């Protein structure tokens, strides 16, 4: 965006830094859920960094790996993974749900002939893909 | 926001989008299996044993899969964190945040590639 308030003298309403908690004296659920949605990315990043660290430990040998696996059984790690899982699920839910909005907007994503598929089917398709991916990974992880 | 769009901006948006899809489809089951199911003893801990994982990592397809799983979501997170930090009040850092966030993702990419293809 190229909004130059210096030259155009546009009035910008001062916004409190805690706008997502309290906007003009009120709690706005939409703002709060928006920030929670953005916050999911922090947990995704933390999980990925932890995963990379575990890969690194594997290169350090069996003992380093086993010691870290043991510490993953501790309470704080379990709580972290539980919270990270909830945020990851919220990310999946909101991100895949976006396909509904894309389908509803403009000419839509998926068409059959000249007809635009109703958004609900596109959502079912993307949530279905999530289910399939989840099952395939779980199957490979348990059986490979 | 008083910044001009850099010409690399579409690339970061694209990576954000790719990473969002990959994180949405793949991350929850990984967190559940490796972070909860094994540590809580719901499934056999041997599934994450040193021997099994190092054997799996001999397969190049597993390495490629891990690259996709780990690298794209880093860009996704970098992009969201960049904009969210600006939105919760760090407007003054609007010029530095992209460098820090995308730089972090690039560094993460290098580390993943190094671990998987040099150390293993």
PDB file of C-alpha atoms in Angstrom:
ATOM      1  CA  UNK A   1       0.000   0.000   0.000  1.00  0.00           C
ATOM      2  CA  UNK A   2       1.238   3.448  -0.788  1.00  0.00           C
ATOM      3  CA  UNK A   3      -0.725   5.620   1.573  1.00  0.00           C
ATOM      4  CA  UNK A   4       1.238   8.737   2.169  1.00  0.00           C
ATOM      5  CA  UNK A   5      -0.487  10.599   4.961  1.00  0.00           C
ATOM      6  CA  UNK A   6       2.186  13.326   4.852  1.00  0.00           C
ATOM      7  CA  UNK A   7       1.168  14.594   1.421  1.00  0.00           C
ATOM      8  CA  UNK A   8      -2.534  13.741   1.313  1.00  0.00           C
ATOM      9  CA  UNK A   9      -3.342  14.851   4.895  1.00  0.00           C
ATOM     10  CA  UNK A  10      -5.639  11.901   5.359  1.00  0.00           C
ATOM     11  CA  UNK A  11      -7.028  11.659   8.860  1.00  0.00           C
ATOM     12  CA  UNK A  12      -6.054   8.423  10.511  1.00  0.00           C
ATOM     13  CA  UNK A  13      -7.921   7.556  13.654  1.00  0.00           C
ATOM     14  CA  UNK A  14      -5.495   6.791  16.450  1.00  0.00           C
ATOM     15  CA  UNK A  15      -5.709   3.081  17.244  1.00  0.00           C
ATOM     16  CA  UNK A  16      -4.774   1.588  20.580  1.00  0.00           C
ATOM     17  CA  UNK A  17      -2.096  -1.092  20.504  1.00  0.00           C
ATOM     18  CA  UNK A  18      -4.549  -3.440  22.172  1.00  0.00           C
ATOM     19  CA  UNK A  19      -7.248  -2.916  19.504  1.00  0.00           C
ATOM     20  CA  UNK A  20      -7.679  -6.677  19.276  1.00  0.00           C
ATOM     21  CA  UNK A  21      -8.648  -6.783  22.964  1.00  0.00           C
ATOM     22  CA  UNK A  22     -10.483  -3.501  23.297  1.00  0.00           C
ATOM     23  CA  UNK A  23     -11.561  -1.257  20.476  1.00  0.00           C
ATOM     24  CA  UNK A  24     -13.187   2.039  21.491  1.00  0.00           C
ATOM     25  CA  UNK A  25     -14.068   0.560  24.853  1.00  0.00           C
ATOM     26  CA  UNK A  26     -15.554  -2.687  23.575  1.00  0.00           C
ATOM     27  CA  UNK A  27     -14.340  -6.215  23.116  1.00  0.00           C
ATOM     28  CA  UNK A  28     -14.647  -7.106  19.444  1.00  0.00           C
ATOM     29  CA  UNK A  29     -14.830 -10.862  18.929  1.00  0.00           C
ATOM     30  CA  UNK A  30     -13.939 -10.633  15.243  1.00  0.00           C
ATOM     31  CA  UNK A  31     -10.738  -8.702  15.984  1.00  0.00           C
ATOM     32  CA  UNK A  32      -9.800 -11.141  18.711  1.00  0.00           C
ATOM     33  CA  UNK A  33     -10.377 -14.212  16.535  1.00  0.00           C
ATOM     34  CA  UNK A  34      -8.400 -12.536  13.746  1.00  0.00           C
ATOM     35  CA  UNK A  35      -5.429 -12.163  16.052  1.00  0.00           C
ATOM     36  CA  UNK A  36      -5.788 -15.748  17.277  1.00  0.00           C
ATOM     37  CA  UNK A  37      -5.773 -16.865  13.646  1.00  0.00           C
ATOM     38  CA  UNK A  38      -2.585 -14.933  12.972  1.00  0.00           C
ATOM     39  CA  UNK A  39      -1.097 -16.314  16.183  1.00  0.00           C
ATOM     40  CA  UNK A  40      -1.474 -19.879  14.847  1.00  0.00           C
ATOM     41  CA  UNK A  41       1.561 -19.159  12.666  1.00  0.00           C
ATOM     42  CA  UNK A  42       3.752 -18.652  15.744  1.00  0.00           C
ATOM     43  CA  UNK A  43       2.917 -22.176  16.930  1.00  0.00           C
ATOM     44  CA  UNK A  44       3.447 -23.596  13.454  1.00  0.00           C
ATOM     45  CA  UNK A  45       6.880 -21.931  13.402  1.00  0.00           C
ATOM     46  CA  UNK A  46       7.762 -23.149  16.924  1.00  0.00           C
ATOM     47  CA  UNK A  47       6.806 -26.691  16.005  1.00  0.00           C
ATOM     48  CA  UNK A  48       8.838 -26.585  12.789  1.00  0.00           C
ATOM     49  CA  UNK A  49      11.900 -25.216  14.620  1.00  0.00           C
ATOM     50  CA  UNK A  50      11.579 -27.969  17.243  1.00  0.00           C
ATOM     51  CA  UNK A  51      11.301 -30.543  14.451  1.00  0.00           C
ATOM     52  CA  UNK A  52      14.470 -29.182  12.817  1.00  0.00           C
ATOM     53  CA  UNK A  53      16.240 -29.340  16.180  1.00  0.00           C
ATOM     54  CA  UNK A  54      15.220 -33.000  16.549  1.00  0.00           C
ATOM     55  CA  UNK A  55      16.627 -33.731  13.085  1.00  0.00           C
ATOM     56  CA  UNK A  56      19.846 -32.049  14.126  1.00  0.00           C
ATOM     57  CA  UNK A  57      20.017 -34.177  17.292  1.00  0.00           C
ATOM     58  CA  UNK A  58      19.697 -37.321  15.156  1.00  0.00           C
ATOM     59  CA  UNK A  59      22.976 -36.367  13.506  1.00  0.00           C
ATOM     60  CA  UNK A  60      24.548 -36.215  16.992  1.00  0.00           C
ATOM     61  CA  UNK A  61      23.888 -39.890  17.567  1.00  0.00           C
ATOM     62  CA  UNK A  62      21.605 -42.255  19.368  1.00  0.00           C
ATOM     63  CA  UNK A  63      22.106 -40.953  22.905  1.00  0.00           C
ATOM     64  CA  UNK A  64      21.331 -37.328  22.105  1.00  0.00           C
ATOM     65  CA  UNK A  65      18.196 -38.451  20.292  1.00  0.00           C
ATOM     66  CA  UNK A  66      17.048 -40.751  23.104  1.00  0.00           C
ATOM     67  CA  UNK A  67      17.658 -38.114  25.792  1.00  0.00           C
ATOM     68  CA  UNK A  68      15.544 -35.566  23.929  1.00  0.00           C
ATOM     69  CA  UNK A  69      12.775 -38.090  23.270  1.00  0.00           C
ATOM     70  CA  UNK A  70      12.743 -38.723  27.016  1.00  0.00           C
ATOM     71  CA  UNK A  71      12.411 -35.012  27.812  1.00  0.00           C
ATOM     72  CA  UNK A  72       9.473 -34.780  25.377  1.00  0.00           C
ATOM     73  CA  UNK A  73       7.538 -36.874  27.882  1.00  0.00           C
ATOM     74  CA  UNK A  74       7.687 -34.098  30.473  1.00  0.00           C
ATOM     75  CA  UNK A  75       4.643 -32.030  31.397  1.00  0.00           C
ATOM     76  CA  UNK A  76       5.703 -28.713  29.839  1.00  0.00           C
ATOM     77  CA  UNK A  77       6.342 -30.313  26.437  1.00  0.00           C
ATOM     78  CA  UNK A  78       3.014 -32.171  26.530  1.00  0.00           C
ATOM     79  CA  UNK A  79       1.206 -28.912  27.347  1.00  0.00           C
ATOM     80  CA  UNK A  80       3.085 -27.132  24.568  1.00  0.00           C
ATOM     81  CA  UNK A  81       2.181 -29.795  21.996  1.00  0.00           C
ATOM     82  CA  UNK A  82      -1.447 -29.767  23.138  1.00  0.00           C
ATOM     83  CA  UNK A  83      -1.672 -25.991  22.683  1.00  0.00           C
ATOM     84  CA  UNK A  84       0.262 -26.167  19.397  1.00  0.00           C
ATOM     85  CA  UNK A  85      -2.141 -28.848  18.150  1.00  0.00           C
ATOM     86  CA  UNK A  86      -5.176 -26.684  18.975  1.00  0.00           C
ATOM     87  CA  UNK A  87      -3.649 -23.708  17.133  1.00  0.00           C
ATOM     88  CA  UNK A  88      -2.635 -25.922  14.192  1.00  0.00           C
ATOM     89  CA  UNK A  89      -6.187 -27.269  13.962  1.00  0.00           C
ATOM     90  CA  UNK A  90      -7.541 -23.715  14.050  1.00  0.00           C
ATOM     91  CA  UNK A  91      -5.147 -22.788  11.243  1.00  0.00           C
ATOM     92  CA  UNK A  92      -6.314 -25.755   9.139  1.00  0.00           C
ATOM     93  CA  UNK A  93      -9.943 -24.953   9.816  1.00  0.00           C
ATOM     94  CA  UNK A  94      -9.669 -21.260   8.879  1.00  0.00           C
ATOM     95  CA  UNK A  95      -7.228 -21.704   5.996  1.00  0.00           C
ATOM     96  CA  UNK A  96      -9.140 -24.494   4.254  1.00  0.00           C
ATOM     97  CA  UNK A  97     -12.388 -22.658   5.000  1.00  0.00           C
ATOM     98  CA  UNK A  98     -11.080 -19.750   2.921  1.00  0.00           C
ATOM     99  CA  UNK A  99     -11.782 -21.769  -0.219  1.00  0.00           C
ATOM    100  CA  UNK A 100     -15.487 -21.223   0.487  1.00  0.00           C
ATOM    101  CA  UNK A 101     -14.986 -17.467   0.361  1.00  0.00           C
ATOM    102  CA  UNK A 102     -12.896 -17.703  -2.806  1.00  0.00           C
ATOM    103  CA  UNK A 103     -15.587 -19.791  -4.434  1.00  0.00           C
ATOM    104  CA  UNK A 104     -18.288 -17.335  -3.391  1.00  0.00           C
ATOM    105  CA  UNK A 105     -16.294 -14.325  -4.647  1.00  0.00           C
ATOM    106  CA  UNK A 106     -16.166 -13.284  -8.274  1.00  0.00           C
ATOM    107  CA  UNK A 107     -16.311 -16.123 -10.750  1.00  0.00           C
ATOM    108  CA  UNK A 108     -15.266 -18.753  -8.252  1.00  0.00           C
ATOM    109  CA  UNK A 109     -12.520 -21.372  -8.265  1.00  0.00           C
ATOM    110  CA  UNK A 110     -14.294 -24.495  -9.422  1.00  0.00           C
ATOM    111  CA  UNK A 111     -16.680 -24.600 -12.358  1.00  0.00           C
ATOM    112  CA  UNK A 112     -18.465 -27.423 -14.051  1.00  0.00           C
ATOM    113  CA  UNK A 113     -19.205 -26.312 -17.583  1.00  0.00           C
ATOM    114  CA  UNK A 114     -20.541 -22.795 -17.131  1.00  0.00           C
ATOM    115  CA  UNK A 115     -21.964 -23.460 -13.662  1.00  0.00           C
ATOM    116  CA  UNK A 116     -20.044 -22.436 -10.556  1.00  0.00           C
ATOM    117  CA  UNK A 117     -19.992 -25.182  -7.948  1.00  0.00           C
ATOM    118  CA  UNK A 118     -21.767 -24.134  -4.697  1.00  0.00           C
ATOM    119  CA  UNK A 119     -19.118 -23.014  -2.131  1.00  0.00           C
ATOM    120  CA  UNK A 120     -20.077 -25.727   0.359  1.00  0.00           C
ATOM    121  CA  UNK A 121     -18.809 -28.436  -2.016  1.00  0.00           C
ATOM    122  CA  UNK A 122     -15.475 -26.687  -2.414  1.00  0.00           C
ATOM    123  CA  UNK A 123     -15.152 -26.547   1.376  1.00  0.00           C
ATOM    124  CA  UNK A 124     -16.032 -30.238   1.618  1.00  0.00           C
ATOM    125  CA  UNK A 125     -13.369 -30.923  -1.006  1.00  0.00           C
ATOM    126  CA  UNK A 126     -10.632 -29.101   0.871  1.00  0.00           C
ATOM    127  CA  UNK A 127     -11.586 -30.544   4.262  1.00  0.00           C
ATOM    128  CA  UNK A 128     -11.742 -33.931   2.537  1.00  0.00           C
ATOM    129  CA  UNK A 129      -8.211 -33.436   1.208  1.00  0.00           C
ATOM    130  CA  UNK A 130      -7.098 -32.646   4.775  1.00  0.00           C
ATOM    131  CA  UNK A 131      -8.678 -35.865   6.044  1.00  0.00           C
ATOM    132  CA  UNK A 132      -7.042 -37.911   3.289  1.00  0.00           C
ATOM    133  CA  UNK A 133      -3.603 -36.316   3.877  1.00  0.00           C
ATOM    134  CA  UNK A 134      -3.953 -36.962   7.632  1.00  0.00           C
ATOM    135  CA  UNK A 135      -4.865 -40.619   7.136  1.00  0.00           C
ATOM    136  CA  UNK A 136      -2.092 -41.211   4.591  1.00  0.00           C
ATOM    137  CA  UNK A 137       0.593 -39.711   6.864  1.00  0.00           C
ATOM    138  CA  UNK A 138      -0.664 -41.609   9.896  1.00  0.00           C
ATOM    139  CA  UNK A 139      -0.706 -44.842   7.878  1.00  0.00           C
ATOM    140  CA  UNK A 140       2.815 -44.317   6.514  1.00  0.00           C
ATOM    141  CA  UNK A 141       4.136 -43.278   9.930  1.00  0.00           C
ATOM    142  CA  UNK A 142       2.729 -46.401  11.559  1.00  0.00           C
ATOM    143  CA  UNK A 143       3.634 -48.903   8.865  1.00  0.00           C
ATOM    144  CA  UNK A 144       6.690 -47.791   6.834  1.00  0.00           C
TER     145      UNK A 144
ATOM    146  CA  UNK B   1       1.695   1.875   6.354  1.00  0.00           C
ATOM    147  CA  UNK B   2       4.296   3.986   4.687  1.00  0.00           C
ATOM    148  CA  UNK B   3       6.313   1.521   2.702  1.00  0.00           C
ATOM    149  CA  UNK B   4       6.556   0.912  -1.003  1.00  0.00           C
ATOM    150  CA  UNK B   5       6.001  -2.581  -2.257  1.00  0.00           C
ATOM    151  CA  UNK B   6       9.262  -4.276  -2.984  1.00  0.00           C
ATOM    152  CA  UNK B   7       9.384  -6.185  -6.250  1.00  0.00           C
ATOM    153  CA  UNK B   8       9.954  -9.435  -4.336  1.00  0.00           C
ATOM    154  CA  UNK B   9       6.574  -9.028  -2.587  1.00  0.00           C
ATOM    155  CA  UNK B  10       4.632 -11.431  -4.891  1.00  0.00           C
ATOM    156  CA  UNK B  11       7.199 -14.158  -4.162  1.00  0.00           C
ATOM    157  CA  UNK B  12       6.697 -13.853  -0.384  1.00  0.00           C
ATOM    158  CA  UNK B  13       2.923 -13.835  -0.801  1.00  0.00           C
ATOM    159  CA  UNK B  14       3.179 -16.964  -2.943  1.00  0.00           C
ATOM    160  CA  UNK B  15       5.340 -18.737  -0.380  1.00  0.00           C
ATOM    161  CA  UNK B  16       2.932 -17.613   2.367  1.00  0.00           C
ATOM    162  CA  UNK B  17       0.095 -19.183   0.457  1.00  0.00           C
ATOM    163  CA  UNK B  18       1.927 -22.446  -0.323  1.00  0.00           C
ATOM    164  CA  UNK B  19       3.090 -22.716   3.255  1.00  0.00           C
ATOM    165  CA  UNK B  20      -0.438 -22.091   4.512  1.00  0.00           C
ATOM    166  CA  UNK B  21      -1.790 -25.017   2.519  1.00  0.00           C
ATOM    167  CA  UNK B  22       1.029 -27.351   3.545  1.00  0.00           C
ATOM    168  CA  UNK B  23       0.745 -26.377   7.209  1.00  0.00           C
ATOM    169  CA  UNK B  24      -3.035 -26.818   7.095  1.00  0.00           C
ATOM    170  CA  UNK B  25      -2.875 -30.276   5.549  1.00  0.00           C
ATOM    171  CA  UNK B  26       0.172 -31.772   7.263  1.00  0.00           C
ATOM    172  CA  UNK B  27       1.108 -30.117  10.557  1.00  0.00           C
ATOM    173  CA  UNK B  28      -1.762 -31.213  12.867  1.00  0.00           C
ATOM    174  CA  UNK B  29      -1.218 -34.958  12.346  1.00  0.00           C
ATOM    175  CA  UNK B  30       2.544 -34.541  12.830  1.00  0.00           C
ATOM    176  CA  UNK B  31       2.025 -32.699  16.114  1.00  0.00           C
ATOM    177  CA  UNK B  32      -0.396 -35.357  17.245  1.00  0.00           C
ATOM    178  CA  UNK B  33       1.774 -38.362  16.318  1.00  0.00           C
ATOM    179  CA  UNK B  34       5.240 -37.153  17.364  1.00  0.00           C
ATOM    180  CA  UNK B  35       4.311 -34.621  20.045  1.00  0.00           C
ATOM    181  CA  UNK B  36       1.454 -36.360  21.842  1.00  0.00           C
ATOM    182  CA  UNK B  37       0.791 -39.944  20.751  1.00  0.00           C
ATOM    183  CA  UNK B  38       4.363 -41.221  21.207  1.00  0.00           C
ATOM    184  CA  UNK B  39       5.286 -39.266  24.395  1.00  0.00           C
ATOM    185  CA  UNK B  40       1.951 -40.184  26.035  1.00  0.00           C
ATOM    186  CA  UNK B  41       2.460 -43.845  25.155  1.00  0.00           C
ATOM    187  CA  UNK B  42      -0.640 -44.072  22.938  1.00  0.00           C
ATOM    188  CA  UNK B  43       1.473 -45.720  20.239  1.00  0.00           C
ATOM    189  CA  UNK B  44       4.722 -47.667  20.240  1.00  0.00           C
ATOM    190  CA  UNK B  45       7.698 -45.388  21.162  1.00  0.00           C
ATOM    191  CA  UNK B  46       9.861 -47.505  18.840  1.00  0.00           C
ATOM    192  CA  UNK B  47       8.161 -45.655  15.966  1.00  0.00           C
ATOM    193  CA  UNK B  48      10.436 -42.697  16.817  1.00  0.00           C
ATOM    194  CA  UNK B  49      13.507 -44.746  17.680  1.00  0.00           C
ATOM    195  CA  UNK B  50      16.920 -43.704  16.383  1.00  0.00           C
ATOM    196  CA  UNK B  51      17.242 -46.820  14.212  1.00  0.00           C
ATOM    197  CA  UNK B  52      13.864 -46.404  12.560  1.00  0.00           C
ATOM    198  CA  UNK B  53      14.141 -42.662  11.830  1.00  0.00           C
ATOM    199  CA  UNK B  54      17.701 -42.856  10.510  1.00  0.00           C
ATOM    200  CA  UNK B  55      16.648 -45.802   8.317  1.00  0.00           C
ATOM    201  CA  UNK B  56      13.698 -43.792   6.987  1.00  0.00           C
ATOM    202  CA  UNK B  57      16.012 -40.873   6.259  1.00  0.00           C
ATOM    203  CA  UNK B  58      18.028 -43.074   3.898  1.00  0.00           C
ATOM    204  CA  UNK B  59      15.100 -42.772   1.523  1.00  0.00           C
ATOM    205  CA  UNK B  60      15.407 -39.601  -0.605  1.00  0.00           C
ATOM    206  CA  UNK B  61      11.609 -39.350  -0.840  1.00  0.00           C
ATOM    207  CA  UNK B  62      11.438 -39.005   2.946  1.00  0.00           C
ATOM    208  CA  UNK B  63      14.014 -36.208   2.762  1.00  0.00           C
ATOM    209  CA  UNK B  64      12.071 -34.407   0.054  1.00  0.00           C
ATOM    210  CA  UNK B  65       8.886 -34.800   2.076  1.00  0.00           C
ATOM    211  CA  UNK B  66      10.552 -33.343   5.182  1.00  0.00           C
ATOM    212  CA  UNK B  67      11.855 -30.412   3.128  1.00  0.00           C
ATOM    213  CA  UNK B  68       8.342 -29.615   1.945  1.00  0.00           C
ATOM    214  CA  UNK B  69       6.899 -30.111   5.422  1.00  0.00           C
ATOM    215  CA  UNK B  70       9.452 -27.915   7.174  1.00  0.00           C
ATOM    216  CA  UNK B  71      10.452 -25.240   4.656  1.00  0.00           C
ATOM    217  CA  UNK B  72       7.172 -23.920   3.247  1.00  0.00           C
ATOM    218  CA  UNK B  73       5.443 -23.376   6.603  1.00  0.00           C
ATOM    219  CA  UNK B  74       8.445 -21.281   7.705  1.00  0.00           C
ATOM    220  CA  UNK B  75       7.625 -18.751   4.965  1.00  0.00           C
ATOM    221  CA  UNK B  76       3.979 -18.920   5.873  1.00  0.00           C
ATOM    222  CA  UNK B  77       4.762 -18.084   9.498  1.00  0.00           C
ATOM    223  CA  UNK B  78       7.331 -15.422   8.569  1.00  0.00           C
ATOM    224  CA  UNK B  79       4.763 -13.583   6.474  1.00  0.00           C
ATOM    225  CA  UNK B  80       2.024 -13.683   9.085  1.00  0.00           C
ATOM    226  CA  UNK B  81       4.339 -12.720  11.912  1.00  0.00           C
ATOM    227  CA  UNK B  82       5.676  -9.821   9.854  1.00  0.00           C
ATOM    228  CA  UNK B  83       2.234  -8.302   9.303  1.00  0.00           C
ATOM    229  CA  UNK B  84       0.829  -9.149  12.717  1.00  0.00           C
ATOM    230  CA  UNK B  85       3.691  -7.490  14.558  1.00  0.00           C
ATOM    231  CA  UNK B  86       3.108  -4.340  12.513  1.00  0.00           C
ATOM    232  CA  UNK B  87      -0.617  -4.514  13.214  1.00  0.00           C
ATOM    233  CA  UNK B  88      -0.233  -4.816  16.964  1.00  0.00           C
ATOM    234  CA  UNK B  89       1.799  -1.644  17.103  1.00  0.00           C
ATOM    235  CA  UNK B  90       5.249  -2.080  15.592  1.00  0.00           C
ATOM    236  CA  UNK B  91       4.466   0.111  12.580  1.00  0.00           C
ATOM    237  CA  UNK B  92       7.750   1.878  13.069  1.00  0.00           C
ATOM    238  CA  UNK B  93       9.558  -1.378  12.242  1.00  0.00           C
ATOM    239  CA  UNK B  94       7.676  -1.897   8.964  1.00  0.00           C
ATOM    240  CA  UNK B  95      10.942  -1.717   7.029  1.00  0.00           C
ATOM    241  CA  UNK B  96      12.935  -4.045   9.280  1.00  0.00           C
ATOM    242  CA  UNK B  97      10.300  -6.721   9.925  1.00  0.00           C
ATOM    243  CA  UNK B  98      10.361  -8.220   6.400  1.00  0.00           C
ATOM    244  CA  UNK B  99      14.141  -8.541   6.561  1.00  0.00           C
ATOM    245  CA  UNK B 100      14.001 -10.225   9.968  1.00  0.00           C
ATOM    246  CA  UNK B 101      11.065 -12.516   9.213  1.00  0.00           C
ATOM    247  CA  UNK B 102      11.925 -13.588   5.676  1.00  0.00           C
ATOM    248  CA  UNK B 103      15.587 -13.699   6.627  1.00  0.00           C
ATOM    249  CA  UNK B 104      14.680 -16.138   9.390  1.00  0.00           C
ATOM    250  CA  UNK B 105      12.776 -18.302   6.914  1.00  0.00           C
ATOM    251  CA  UNK B 106      15.709 -18.268   4.485  1.00  0.00           C
ATOM    252  CA  UNK B 107      18.074 -19.220   7.294  1.00  0.00           C
ATOM    253  CA  UNK B 108      15.711 -22.044   8.305  1.00  0.00           C
ATOM    254  CA  UNK B 109      15.677 -23.261   4.705  1.00  0.00           C
ATOM    255  CA  UNK B 110      19.462 -23.395   4.621  1.00  0.00           C
ATOM    256  CA  UNK B 111      19.580 -25.239   7.955  1.00  0.00           C
ATOM    257  CA  UNK B 112      17.043 -27.862   6.817  1.00  0.00           C
ATOM    258  CA  UNK B 113      18.876 -28.481   3.536  1.00  0.00           C
ATOM    259  CA  UNK B 114      22.211 -28.637   5.339  1.00  0.00           C
ATOM    260  CA  UNK B 115      21.004 -31.132   7.946  1.00  0.00           C
ATOM    261  CA  UNK B 116      19.226 -33.384   5.458  1.00  0.00           C
ATOM    262  CA  UNK B 117      21.759 -33.387   2.635  1.00  0.00           C
ATOM    263  CA  UNK B 118      25.087 -32.666   4.271  1.00  0.00           C
ATOM    264  CA  UNK B 119      24.911 -34.052   7.812  1.00  0.00           C
ATOM    265  CA  UNK B 120      22.878 -37.160   6.955  1.00  0.00           C
TER     266      UNK B 120
END
